[in-house]
Short mmCIF file of C-alpha atoms in Angstrom, two decimals:
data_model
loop_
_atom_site.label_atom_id
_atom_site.label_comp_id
_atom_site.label_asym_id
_atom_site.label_seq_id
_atom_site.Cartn_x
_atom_site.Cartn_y
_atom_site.Cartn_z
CA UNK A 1 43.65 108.33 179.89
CA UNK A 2 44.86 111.66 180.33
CA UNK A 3 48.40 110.70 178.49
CA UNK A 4 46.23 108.97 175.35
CA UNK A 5 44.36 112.17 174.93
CA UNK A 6 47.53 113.72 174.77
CA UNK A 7 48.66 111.12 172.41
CA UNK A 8 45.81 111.41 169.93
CA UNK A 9 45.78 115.47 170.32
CA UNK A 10 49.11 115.00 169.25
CA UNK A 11 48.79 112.18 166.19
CA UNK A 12 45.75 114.67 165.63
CA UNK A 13 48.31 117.80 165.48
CA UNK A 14 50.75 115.68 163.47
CA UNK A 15 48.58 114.91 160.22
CA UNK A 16 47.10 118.03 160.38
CA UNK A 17 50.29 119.88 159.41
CA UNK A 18 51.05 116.88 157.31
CA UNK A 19 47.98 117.28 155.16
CA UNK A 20 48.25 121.33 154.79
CA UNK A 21 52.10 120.50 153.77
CA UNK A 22 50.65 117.84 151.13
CA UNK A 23 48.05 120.70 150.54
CA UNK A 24 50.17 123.45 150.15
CA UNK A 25 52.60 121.48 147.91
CA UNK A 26 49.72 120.46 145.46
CA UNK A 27 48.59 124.27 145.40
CA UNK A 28 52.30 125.38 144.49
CA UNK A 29 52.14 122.73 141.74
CA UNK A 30 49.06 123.50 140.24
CA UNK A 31 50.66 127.35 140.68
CA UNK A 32 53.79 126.47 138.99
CA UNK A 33 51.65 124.42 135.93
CA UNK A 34 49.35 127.32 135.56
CA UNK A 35 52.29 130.00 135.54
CA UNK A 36 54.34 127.67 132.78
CA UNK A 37 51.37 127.16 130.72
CA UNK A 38 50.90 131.47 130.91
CA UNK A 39 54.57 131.30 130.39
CA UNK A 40 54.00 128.89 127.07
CA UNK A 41 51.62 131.08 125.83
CA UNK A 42 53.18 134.05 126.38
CA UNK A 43 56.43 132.22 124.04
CA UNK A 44 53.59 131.36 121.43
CA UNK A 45 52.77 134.91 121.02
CA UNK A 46 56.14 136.37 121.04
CA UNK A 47 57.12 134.30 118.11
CA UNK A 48 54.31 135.87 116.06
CA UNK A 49 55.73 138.76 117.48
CA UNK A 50 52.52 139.85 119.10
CA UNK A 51 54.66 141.54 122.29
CA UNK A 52 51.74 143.11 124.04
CA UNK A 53 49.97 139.60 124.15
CA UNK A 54 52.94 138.15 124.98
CA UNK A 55 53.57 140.43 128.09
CA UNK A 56 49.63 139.84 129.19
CA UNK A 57 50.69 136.39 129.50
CA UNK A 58 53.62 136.90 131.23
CA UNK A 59 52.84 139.13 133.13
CA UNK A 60 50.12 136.16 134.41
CA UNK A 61 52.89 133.79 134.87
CA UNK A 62 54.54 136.41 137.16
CA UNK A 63 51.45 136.40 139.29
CA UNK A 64 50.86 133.01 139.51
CA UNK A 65 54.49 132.32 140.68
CA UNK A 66 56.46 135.76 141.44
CA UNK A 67 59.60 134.16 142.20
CA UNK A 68 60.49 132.52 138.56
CA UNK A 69 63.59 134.57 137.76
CA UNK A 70 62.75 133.20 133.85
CA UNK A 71 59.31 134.76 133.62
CA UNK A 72 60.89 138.51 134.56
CA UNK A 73 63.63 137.69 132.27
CA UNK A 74 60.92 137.13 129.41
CA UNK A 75 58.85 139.73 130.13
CA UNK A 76 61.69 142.25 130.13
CA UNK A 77 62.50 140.87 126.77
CA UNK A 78 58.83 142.09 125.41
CA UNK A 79 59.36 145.18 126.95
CA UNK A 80 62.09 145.46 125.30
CA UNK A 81 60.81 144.85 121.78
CA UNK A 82 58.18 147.32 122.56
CA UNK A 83 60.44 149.88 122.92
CA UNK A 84 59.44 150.38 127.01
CA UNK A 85 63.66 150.23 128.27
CA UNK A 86 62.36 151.61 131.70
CA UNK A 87 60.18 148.48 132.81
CA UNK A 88 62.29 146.55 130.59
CA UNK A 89 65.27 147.33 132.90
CA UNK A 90 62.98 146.46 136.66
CA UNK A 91 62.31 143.62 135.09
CA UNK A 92 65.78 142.14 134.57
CA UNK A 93 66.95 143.52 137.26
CA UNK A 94 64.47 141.65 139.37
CA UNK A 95 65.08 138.56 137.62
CA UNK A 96 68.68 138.61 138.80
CA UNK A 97 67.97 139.50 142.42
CA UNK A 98 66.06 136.46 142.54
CA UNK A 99 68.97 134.51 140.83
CA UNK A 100 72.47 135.86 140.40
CA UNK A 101 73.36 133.73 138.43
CA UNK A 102 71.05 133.83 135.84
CA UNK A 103 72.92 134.95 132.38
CA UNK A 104 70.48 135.85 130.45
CA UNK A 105 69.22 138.53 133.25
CA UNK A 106 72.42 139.96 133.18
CA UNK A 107 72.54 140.22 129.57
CA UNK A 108 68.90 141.99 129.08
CA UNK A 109 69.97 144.19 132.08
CA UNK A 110 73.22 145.36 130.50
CA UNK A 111 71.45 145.81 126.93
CA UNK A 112 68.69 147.80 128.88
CA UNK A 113 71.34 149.94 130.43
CA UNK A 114 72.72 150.48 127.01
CA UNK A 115 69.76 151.45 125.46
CA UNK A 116 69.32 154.17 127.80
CA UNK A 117 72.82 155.49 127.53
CA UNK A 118 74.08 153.93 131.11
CA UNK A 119 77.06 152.65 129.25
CA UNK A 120 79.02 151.89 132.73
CA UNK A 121 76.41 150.28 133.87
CA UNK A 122 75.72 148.01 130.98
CA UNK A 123 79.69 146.96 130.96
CA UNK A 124 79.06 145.92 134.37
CA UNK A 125 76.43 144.11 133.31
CA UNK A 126 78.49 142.09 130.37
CA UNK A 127 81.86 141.97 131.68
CA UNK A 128 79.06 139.69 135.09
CA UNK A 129 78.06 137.44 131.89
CA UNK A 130 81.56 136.92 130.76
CA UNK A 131 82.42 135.86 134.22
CA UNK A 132 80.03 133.12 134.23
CA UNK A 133 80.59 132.54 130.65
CA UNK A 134 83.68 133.78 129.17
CA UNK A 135 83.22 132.80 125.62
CA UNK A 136 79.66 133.78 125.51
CA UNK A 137 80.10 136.11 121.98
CA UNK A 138 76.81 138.31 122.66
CA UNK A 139 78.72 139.42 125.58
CA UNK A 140 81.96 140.03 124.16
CA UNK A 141 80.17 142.41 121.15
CA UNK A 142 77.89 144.50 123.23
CA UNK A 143 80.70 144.97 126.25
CA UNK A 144 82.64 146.43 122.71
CA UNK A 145 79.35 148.65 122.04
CA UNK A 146 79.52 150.11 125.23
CA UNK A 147 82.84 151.03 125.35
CA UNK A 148 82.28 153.05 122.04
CA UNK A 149 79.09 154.43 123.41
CA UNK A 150 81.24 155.87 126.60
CA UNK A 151 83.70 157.04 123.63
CA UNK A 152 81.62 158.46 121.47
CA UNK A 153 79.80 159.95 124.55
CA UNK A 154 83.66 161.87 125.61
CA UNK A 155 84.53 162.54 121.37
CA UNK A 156 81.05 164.76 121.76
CA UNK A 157 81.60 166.53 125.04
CA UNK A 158 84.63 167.34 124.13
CA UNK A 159 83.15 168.30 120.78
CA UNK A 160 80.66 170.92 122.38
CA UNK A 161 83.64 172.50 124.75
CA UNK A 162 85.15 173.52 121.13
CA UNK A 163 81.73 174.45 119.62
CA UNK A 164 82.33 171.66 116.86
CA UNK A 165 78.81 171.23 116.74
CA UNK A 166 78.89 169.14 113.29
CA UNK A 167 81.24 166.88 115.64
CA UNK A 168 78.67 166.20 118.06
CA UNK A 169 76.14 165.33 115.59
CA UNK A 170 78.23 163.03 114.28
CA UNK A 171 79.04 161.38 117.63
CA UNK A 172 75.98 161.44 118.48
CA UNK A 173 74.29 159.62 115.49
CA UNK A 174 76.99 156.65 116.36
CA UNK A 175 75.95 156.89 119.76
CA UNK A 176 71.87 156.45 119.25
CA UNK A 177 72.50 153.46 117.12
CA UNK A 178 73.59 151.39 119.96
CA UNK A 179 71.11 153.38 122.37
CA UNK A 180 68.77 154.17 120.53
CA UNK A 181 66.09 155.15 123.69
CA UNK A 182 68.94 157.42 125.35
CA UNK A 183 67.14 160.60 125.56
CA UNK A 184 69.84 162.78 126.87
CA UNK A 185 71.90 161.62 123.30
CA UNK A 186 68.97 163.27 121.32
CA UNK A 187 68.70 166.25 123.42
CA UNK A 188 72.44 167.24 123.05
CA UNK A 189 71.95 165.92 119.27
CA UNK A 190 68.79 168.09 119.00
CA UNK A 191 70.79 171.33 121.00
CA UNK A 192 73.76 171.31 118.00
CA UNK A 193 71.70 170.79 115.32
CA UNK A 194 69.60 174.06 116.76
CA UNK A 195 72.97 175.77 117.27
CA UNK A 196 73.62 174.78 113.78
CA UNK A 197 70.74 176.34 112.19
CA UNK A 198 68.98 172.76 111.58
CA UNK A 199 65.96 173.86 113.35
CA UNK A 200 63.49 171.66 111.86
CA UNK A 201 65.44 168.78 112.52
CA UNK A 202 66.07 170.15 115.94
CA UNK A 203 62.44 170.40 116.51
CA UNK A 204 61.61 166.93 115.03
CA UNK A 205 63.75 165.62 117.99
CA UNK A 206 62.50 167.52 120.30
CA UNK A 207 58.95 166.69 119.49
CA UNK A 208 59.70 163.29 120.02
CA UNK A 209 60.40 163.73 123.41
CA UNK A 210 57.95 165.70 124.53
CA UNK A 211 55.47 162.85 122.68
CA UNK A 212 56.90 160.33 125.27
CA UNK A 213 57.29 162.44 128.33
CA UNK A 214 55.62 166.29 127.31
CA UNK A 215 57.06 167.79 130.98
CA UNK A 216 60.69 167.04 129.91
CA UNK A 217 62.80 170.09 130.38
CA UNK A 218 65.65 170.07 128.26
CA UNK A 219 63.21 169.25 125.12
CA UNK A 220 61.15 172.12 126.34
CA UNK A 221 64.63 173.85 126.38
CA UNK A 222 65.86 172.98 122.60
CA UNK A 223 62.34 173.56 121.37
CA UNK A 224 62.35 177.02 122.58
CA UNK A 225 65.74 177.83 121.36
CA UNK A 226 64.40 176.89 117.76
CA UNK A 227 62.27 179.61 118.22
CA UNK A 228 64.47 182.01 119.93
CA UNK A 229 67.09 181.82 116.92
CA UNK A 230 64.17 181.80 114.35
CA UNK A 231 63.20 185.46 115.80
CA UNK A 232 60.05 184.30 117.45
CA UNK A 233 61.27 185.78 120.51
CA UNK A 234 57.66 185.53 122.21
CA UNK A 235 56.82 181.89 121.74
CA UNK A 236 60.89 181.02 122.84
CA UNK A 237 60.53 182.91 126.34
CA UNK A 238 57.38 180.77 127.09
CA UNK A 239 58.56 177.27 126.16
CA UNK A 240 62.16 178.35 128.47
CA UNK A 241 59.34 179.72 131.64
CA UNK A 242 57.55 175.82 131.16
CA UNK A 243 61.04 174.59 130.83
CA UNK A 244 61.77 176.14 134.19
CA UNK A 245 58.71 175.14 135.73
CA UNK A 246 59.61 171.94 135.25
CA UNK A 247 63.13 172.65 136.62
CA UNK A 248 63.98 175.50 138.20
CA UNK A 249 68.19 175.01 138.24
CA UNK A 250 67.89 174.49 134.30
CA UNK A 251 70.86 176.77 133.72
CA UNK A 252 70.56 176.72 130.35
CA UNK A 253 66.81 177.95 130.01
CA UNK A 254 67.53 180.52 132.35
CA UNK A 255 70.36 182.33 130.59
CA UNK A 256 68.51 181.53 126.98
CA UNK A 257 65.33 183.37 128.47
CA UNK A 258 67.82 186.02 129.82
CA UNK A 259 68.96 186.56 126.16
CA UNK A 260 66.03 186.51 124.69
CA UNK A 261 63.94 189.11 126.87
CA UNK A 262 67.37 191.27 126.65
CA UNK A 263 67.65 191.04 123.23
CA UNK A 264 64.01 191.54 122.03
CA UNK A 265 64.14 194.86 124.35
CA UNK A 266 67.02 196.75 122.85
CA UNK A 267 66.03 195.70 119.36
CA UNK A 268 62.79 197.53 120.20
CA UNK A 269 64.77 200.79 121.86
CA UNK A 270 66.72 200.74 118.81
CA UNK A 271 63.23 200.43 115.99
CA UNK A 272 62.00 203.28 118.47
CA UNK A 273 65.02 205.45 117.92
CA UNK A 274 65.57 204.84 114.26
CA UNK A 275 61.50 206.06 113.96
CA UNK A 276 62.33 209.26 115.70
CA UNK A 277 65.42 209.91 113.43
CA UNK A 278 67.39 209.72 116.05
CA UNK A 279 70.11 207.49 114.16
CA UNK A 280 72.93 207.83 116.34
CA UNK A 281 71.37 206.51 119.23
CA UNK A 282 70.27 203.81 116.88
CA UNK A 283 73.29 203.43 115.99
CA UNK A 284 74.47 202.30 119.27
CA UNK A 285 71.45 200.27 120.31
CA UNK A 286 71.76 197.91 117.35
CA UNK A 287 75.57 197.63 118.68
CA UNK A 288 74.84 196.50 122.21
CA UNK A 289 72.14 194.22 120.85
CA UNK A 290 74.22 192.44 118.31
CA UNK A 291 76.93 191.45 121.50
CA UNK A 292 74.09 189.77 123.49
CA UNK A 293 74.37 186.61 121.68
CA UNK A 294 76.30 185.90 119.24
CA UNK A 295 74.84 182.95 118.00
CA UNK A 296 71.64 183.97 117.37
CA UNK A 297 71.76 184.05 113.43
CA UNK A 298 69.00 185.67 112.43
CA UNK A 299 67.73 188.23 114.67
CA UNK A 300 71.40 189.18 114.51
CA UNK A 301 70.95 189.36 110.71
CA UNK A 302 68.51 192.10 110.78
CA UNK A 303 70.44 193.62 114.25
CA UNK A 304 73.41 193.98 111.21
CA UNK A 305 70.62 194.92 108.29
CA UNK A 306 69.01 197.78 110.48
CA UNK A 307 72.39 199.39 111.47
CA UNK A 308 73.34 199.20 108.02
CA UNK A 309 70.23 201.05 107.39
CA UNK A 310 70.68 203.85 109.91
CA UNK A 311 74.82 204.15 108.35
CA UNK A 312 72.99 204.29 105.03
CA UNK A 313 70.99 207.10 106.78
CA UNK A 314 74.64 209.11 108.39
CA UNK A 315 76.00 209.15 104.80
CA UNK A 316 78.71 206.14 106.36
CA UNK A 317 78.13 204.07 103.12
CA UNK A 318 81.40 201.76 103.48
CA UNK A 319 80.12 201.20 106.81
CA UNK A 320 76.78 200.69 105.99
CA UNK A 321 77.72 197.84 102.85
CA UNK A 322 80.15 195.83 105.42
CA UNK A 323 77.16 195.85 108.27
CA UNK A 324 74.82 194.47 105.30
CA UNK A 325 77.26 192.11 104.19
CA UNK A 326 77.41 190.35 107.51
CA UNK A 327 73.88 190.38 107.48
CA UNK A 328 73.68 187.91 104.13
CA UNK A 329 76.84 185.95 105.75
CA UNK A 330 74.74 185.07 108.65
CA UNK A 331 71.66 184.86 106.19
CA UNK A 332 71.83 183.90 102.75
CA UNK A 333 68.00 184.41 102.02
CA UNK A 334 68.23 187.65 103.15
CA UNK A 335 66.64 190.17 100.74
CA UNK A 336 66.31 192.93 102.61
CA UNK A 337 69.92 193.25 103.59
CA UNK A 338 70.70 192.45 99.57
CA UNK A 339 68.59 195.61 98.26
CA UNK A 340 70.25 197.70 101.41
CA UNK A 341 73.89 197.00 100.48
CA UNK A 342 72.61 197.33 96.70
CA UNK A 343 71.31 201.00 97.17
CA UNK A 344 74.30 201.80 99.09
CA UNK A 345 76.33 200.50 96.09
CA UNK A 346 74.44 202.90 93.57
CA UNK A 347 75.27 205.78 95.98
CA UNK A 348 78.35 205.07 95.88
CA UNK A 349 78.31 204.47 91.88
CA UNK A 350 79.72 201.23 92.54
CA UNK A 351 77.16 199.90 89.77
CA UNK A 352 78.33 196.86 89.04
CA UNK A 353 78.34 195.20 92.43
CA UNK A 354 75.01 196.60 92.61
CA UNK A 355 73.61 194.98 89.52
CA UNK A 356 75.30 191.82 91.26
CA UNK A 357 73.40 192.15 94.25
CA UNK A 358 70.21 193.26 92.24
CA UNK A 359 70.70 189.99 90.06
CA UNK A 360 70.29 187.53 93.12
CA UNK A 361 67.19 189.63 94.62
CA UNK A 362 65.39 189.29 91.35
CA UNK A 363 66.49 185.45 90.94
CA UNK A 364 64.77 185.06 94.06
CA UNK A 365 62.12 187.08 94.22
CA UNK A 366 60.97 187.46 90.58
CA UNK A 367 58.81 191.04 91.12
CA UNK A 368 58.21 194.03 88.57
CA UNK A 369 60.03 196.34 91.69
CA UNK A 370 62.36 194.54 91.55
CA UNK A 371 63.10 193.71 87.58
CA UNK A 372 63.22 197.49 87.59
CA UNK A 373 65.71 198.40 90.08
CA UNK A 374 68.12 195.52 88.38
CA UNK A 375 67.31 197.15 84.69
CA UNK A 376 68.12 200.75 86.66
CA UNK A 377 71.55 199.51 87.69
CA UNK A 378 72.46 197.93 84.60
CA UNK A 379 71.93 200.68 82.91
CA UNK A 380 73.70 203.29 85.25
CA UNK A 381 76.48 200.50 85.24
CA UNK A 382 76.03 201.24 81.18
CA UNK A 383 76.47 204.87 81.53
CA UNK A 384 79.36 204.65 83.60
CA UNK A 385 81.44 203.12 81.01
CA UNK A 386 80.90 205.97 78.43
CA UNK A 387 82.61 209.35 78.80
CA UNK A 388 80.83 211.35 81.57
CA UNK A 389 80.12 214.48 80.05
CA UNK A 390 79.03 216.36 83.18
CA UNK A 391 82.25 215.68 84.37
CA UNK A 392 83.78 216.92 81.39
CA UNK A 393 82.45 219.89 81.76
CA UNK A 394 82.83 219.83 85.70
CA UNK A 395 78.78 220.24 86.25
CA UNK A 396 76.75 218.03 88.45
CA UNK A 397 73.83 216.12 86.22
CA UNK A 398 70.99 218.68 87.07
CA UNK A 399 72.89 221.08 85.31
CA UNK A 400 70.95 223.89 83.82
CA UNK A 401 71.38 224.68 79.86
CA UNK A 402 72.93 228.39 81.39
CA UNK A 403 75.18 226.52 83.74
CA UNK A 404 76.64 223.71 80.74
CA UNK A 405 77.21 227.08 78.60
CA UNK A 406 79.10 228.66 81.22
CA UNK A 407 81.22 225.68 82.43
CA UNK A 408 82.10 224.75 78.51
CA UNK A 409 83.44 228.49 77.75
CA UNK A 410 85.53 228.01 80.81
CA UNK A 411 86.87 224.38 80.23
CA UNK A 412 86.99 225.13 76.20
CA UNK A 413 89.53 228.35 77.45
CA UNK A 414 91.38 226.18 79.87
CA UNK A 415 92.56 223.49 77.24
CA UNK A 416 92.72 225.54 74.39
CA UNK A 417 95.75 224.59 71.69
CA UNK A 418 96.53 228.24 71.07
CA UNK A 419 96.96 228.21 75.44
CA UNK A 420 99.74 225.40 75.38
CA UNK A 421 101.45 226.60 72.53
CA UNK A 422 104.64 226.67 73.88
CA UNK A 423 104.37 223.50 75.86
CA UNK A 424 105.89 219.71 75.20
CA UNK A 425 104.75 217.76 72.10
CA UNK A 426 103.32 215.28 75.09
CA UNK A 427 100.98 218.40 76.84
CA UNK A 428 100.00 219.77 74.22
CA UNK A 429 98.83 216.44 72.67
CA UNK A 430 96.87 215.84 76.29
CA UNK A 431 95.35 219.28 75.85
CA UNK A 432 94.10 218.99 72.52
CA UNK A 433 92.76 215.56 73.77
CA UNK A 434 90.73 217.18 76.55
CA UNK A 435 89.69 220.09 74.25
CA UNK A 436 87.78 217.84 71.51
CA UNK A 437 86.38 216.22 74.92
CA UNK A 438 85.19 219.11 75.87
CA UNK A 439 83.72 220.04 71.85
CA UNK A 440 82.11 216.67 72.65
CA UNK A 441 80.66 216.54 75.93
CA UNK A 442 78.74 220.39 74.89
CA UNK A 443 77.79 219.14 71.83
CA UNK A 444 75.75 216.59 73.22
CA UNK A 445 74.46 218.16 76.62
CA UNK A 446 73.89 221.69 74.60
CA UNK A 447 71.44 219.89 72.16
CA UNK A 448 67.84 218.69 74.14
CA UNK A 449 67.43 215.24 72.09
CA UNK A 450 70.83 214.15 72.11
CA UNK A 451 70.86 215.28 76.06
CA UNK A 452 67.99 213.37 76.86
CA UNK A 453 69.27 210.00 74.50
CA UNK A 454 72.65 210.52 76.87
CA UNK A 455 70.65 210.61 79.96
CA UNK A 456 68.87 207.50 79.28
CA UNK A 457 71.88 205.30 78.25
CA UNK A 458 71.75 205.30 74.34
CA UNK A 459 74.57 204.92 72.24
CA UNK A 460 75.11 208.38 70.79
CA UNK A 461 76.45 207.02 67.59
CA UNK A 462 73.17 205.36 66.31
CA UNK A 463 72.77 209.56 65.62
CA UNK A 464 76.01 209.48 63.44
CA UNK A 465 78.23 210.59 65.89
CA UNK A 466 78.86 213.76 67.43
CA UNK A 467 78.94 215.80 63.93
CA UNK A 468 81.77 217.61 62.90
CA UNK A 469 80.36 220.77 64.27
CA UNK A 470 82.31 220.52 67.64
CA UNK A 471 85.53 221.96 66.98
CA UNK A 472 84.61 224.83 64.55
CA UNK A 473 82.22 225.87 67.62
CA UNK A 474 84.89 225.53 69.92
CA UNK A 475 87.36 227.89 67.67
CA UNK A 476 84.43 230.23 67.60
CA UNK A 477 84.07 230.45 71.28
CA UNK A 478 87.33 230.82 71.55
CA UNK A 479 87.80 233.61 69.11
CA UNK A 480 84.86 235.44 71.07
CA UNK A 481 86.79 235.04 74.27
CA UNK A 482 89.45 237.20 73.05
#
């Protein structure tokens, strides 16, 4: 009795785990048909290339049967066409922890890896395809596109150490096209082209990344250094404080912000010192300033402008025309610096580089100040071709009527023909050169019309020349010396 109660408990026992075996077997099939119809769907949609539909659906499959190495591999391929590497990359690497074997996992994984730059890691990836396929072409090229990733990724380090910054560009371009998602390639792409002046494009980079992930420190890096070598010294120091927020070891904020605070400060002691005439000490501030960076183009433009300003201001002209002309090399657009070295130029009566650097201000900036310091050169540049007749006489150009009087009777004695009388045919032909000079230059700067036609650039001869007055006067003179 007892043993057939033991018998049916156990028959009883028996199909009981028979019929949740049967059970659990028809649940894993329905499972399995649900998750491949998901899985159809989810093919349907990425066809029409509809990717965000098509990862709903399998993203359904998944759930309905989590360990179908197929449905990762699928889904990682969506990801992938939306441009999400990240997921794209847990996703194929799931799919080939639940099969090792499964090619196509491999492959995604490796072109995931690539994407994002890990070009040793996607190599491992395709030389694992090749081994289970070695003809398998896909393989072979993008195993090739990683190693010139990894070389283009050593061409550009390389690059930087020598400060070829165009190089790095260049490598770097090459090296997006194959990972294109890689966002330490745009931040070193974006860093050159701000070192290169390119600060736009340096920013549009930069903006990208902080679109995509806005607490990214080296973007909040680069855009700040846009702004530190644009002069907007302010705005720079806050994006490189977020930037080390963010991270605190970023070596490269840290000495930027270093810079920057440094650099805006002595500017400032050396504005203060240049306002309280104290130019020497100006002098020397604008020095120390311009060796705090040396790539900072344009604050270091106007560090080279201003010291020019303050040589213009210790009579060190030649000094004060090579610190303006480093200005415009570091800044074409540069007017200020142009009218500097200009004005230093007409100091120096140098008038025809300053009608040269007078020309390009007014081509750029078309103003009635300037029109009128170009037509001022040109003509000075005018007068300097003609005979100076102050100098004839040895009198500055403020010369009073009493003072042009006194200086001709002295110059009209000094080169006299009856003086070098017993002289060479070759002196006394120089004297009697310098004496009708001298006739000349009084003849003009003795008479107020003729004076004031000299003074204002006009050809003398529209007057019919100088008259033949000049040499009887001079004999006259001279006979009243005696």
């Amino acid at each position: 009795m007892s043993d057939g109660k033991h018998l049916d408990s156990d028959n009883a026992n028996t199909s009981f785990f028979y019929l949740s075996s049967v059970n659990m077997e028809v649940i894993l099939d329905a499972a399995m048909y649900q998750a491949e119809g998901f899985k159809e769907q989810g093919n349907a949609f990425y066809i029409k290339k509809d990717y965000s539909e098509a990862f709903n659906y399998y993203t359904k499959a998944i759930d309905a049967c989590p360990k179908n190495a197929s449905y990762y591999s699928n889904r990682a391929a969506t990801l992938m066409m939306l441009c999400r590497f990240r997921e794209a990359l847990e996703d194929s690497q799931q799919a080939v922890r639940l099969d090792d074997c499964f090619m196509k996992g491999h492959l995604r994984e490796g072109k995931c890896h690539l994407s994002l730059g890990n070009a040793m890691a996607a190599s491992r990836c395709f030389q694992k395809v090749l081994e289970l396929e070695p003809s398998n072409s896909q393989a072979q090229q993008e195993h090739k596109n990683a190693a010139a990733v990894q070389e283009y990724e050593r061409m550009a380090e390389f690059g930087f150490e020598k400060r070829d910054f165009r190089k790095v560009v260049y490598c770097m371009d090459r090296a997006l096209a194959l990972a294109s998602a890689c966002h330490r390639f745009k931040i070193l792409k974006a860093e050159c082209l701000a070192l290169l002046g390119r600060y736009p494009e340096a920013q549009s980079v930069a903006s990208d990344i902080l679109r995509m992930d806005p607490t990214n420190a080296d973007a909040l890096y680069v855009q700040g250094l846009c702004l530190y070598y644009e002069d907007c010294i302010d705005k720079a120091v806050q994006f490189f404080v977020q930037a080390l927020r963010m991270a605190p070891d970023h070596e490269k904020a840290r000495l930027a912000c270093r810079n920057a605070k440094a650099l805006k400060a002595k500017k400032e002691e050396g504005n203060q010192a240049f306002k309280d005439c104290n130019y020497e000490a100006a002098y020397q501030l604008y020095t120390e300033a311009l060796k705090i960076d040396p790539n900072n183009i344009k604050t270091n433009a106007k560090l080279y402008c201003n010291r020019g300003t303050v040589g213009a201001k210790l009579k060190k002209l030649d000094q004060a025309i090579e610190d303006c002309t480093s200005a415009v090399k570091l800044d074409e657009t540069y007017i200020k610096a142009y009218l500097r070295r200009a004005q230093c130029y007409m100091d120096l009566e140098q008038y025809e580089e300053a009608v040269r650097d007078y020309e390009t201000v007014y081509q750029t900036e078309k103003t009635k100040e300037h029109k009128h310091l170009l037509k001022n050169a040109q003509l000075e540049l005018k007068k300097s071709k003609r005979k100076d007749y102050y100098k004839v006489l040895g009198v500055g150009k403020n010369a009073t009527d009493d003072e042009i009087k006194k200086a001709y009777r002295k110059r009209a004695l000094m080169h006299h023909p009856d003086r070098h009388s017993a002289a060479t045919p070759e002196v006394q032909k120089e004297e009697e050169k310098k004496f009708k000079e001298v006739g000349e230059a009084f003849t003009v700067l003795s008479d107020p019309k003729k004076k004031v036609r000299y003074d204002n650039g006009h050809d003398l001869e529209d007057d019919g020349g100088f008259g033949g007055g000049g040499k009887h006067l001079l004999s006259f003179i001279w006979s009243g010396l005696h």
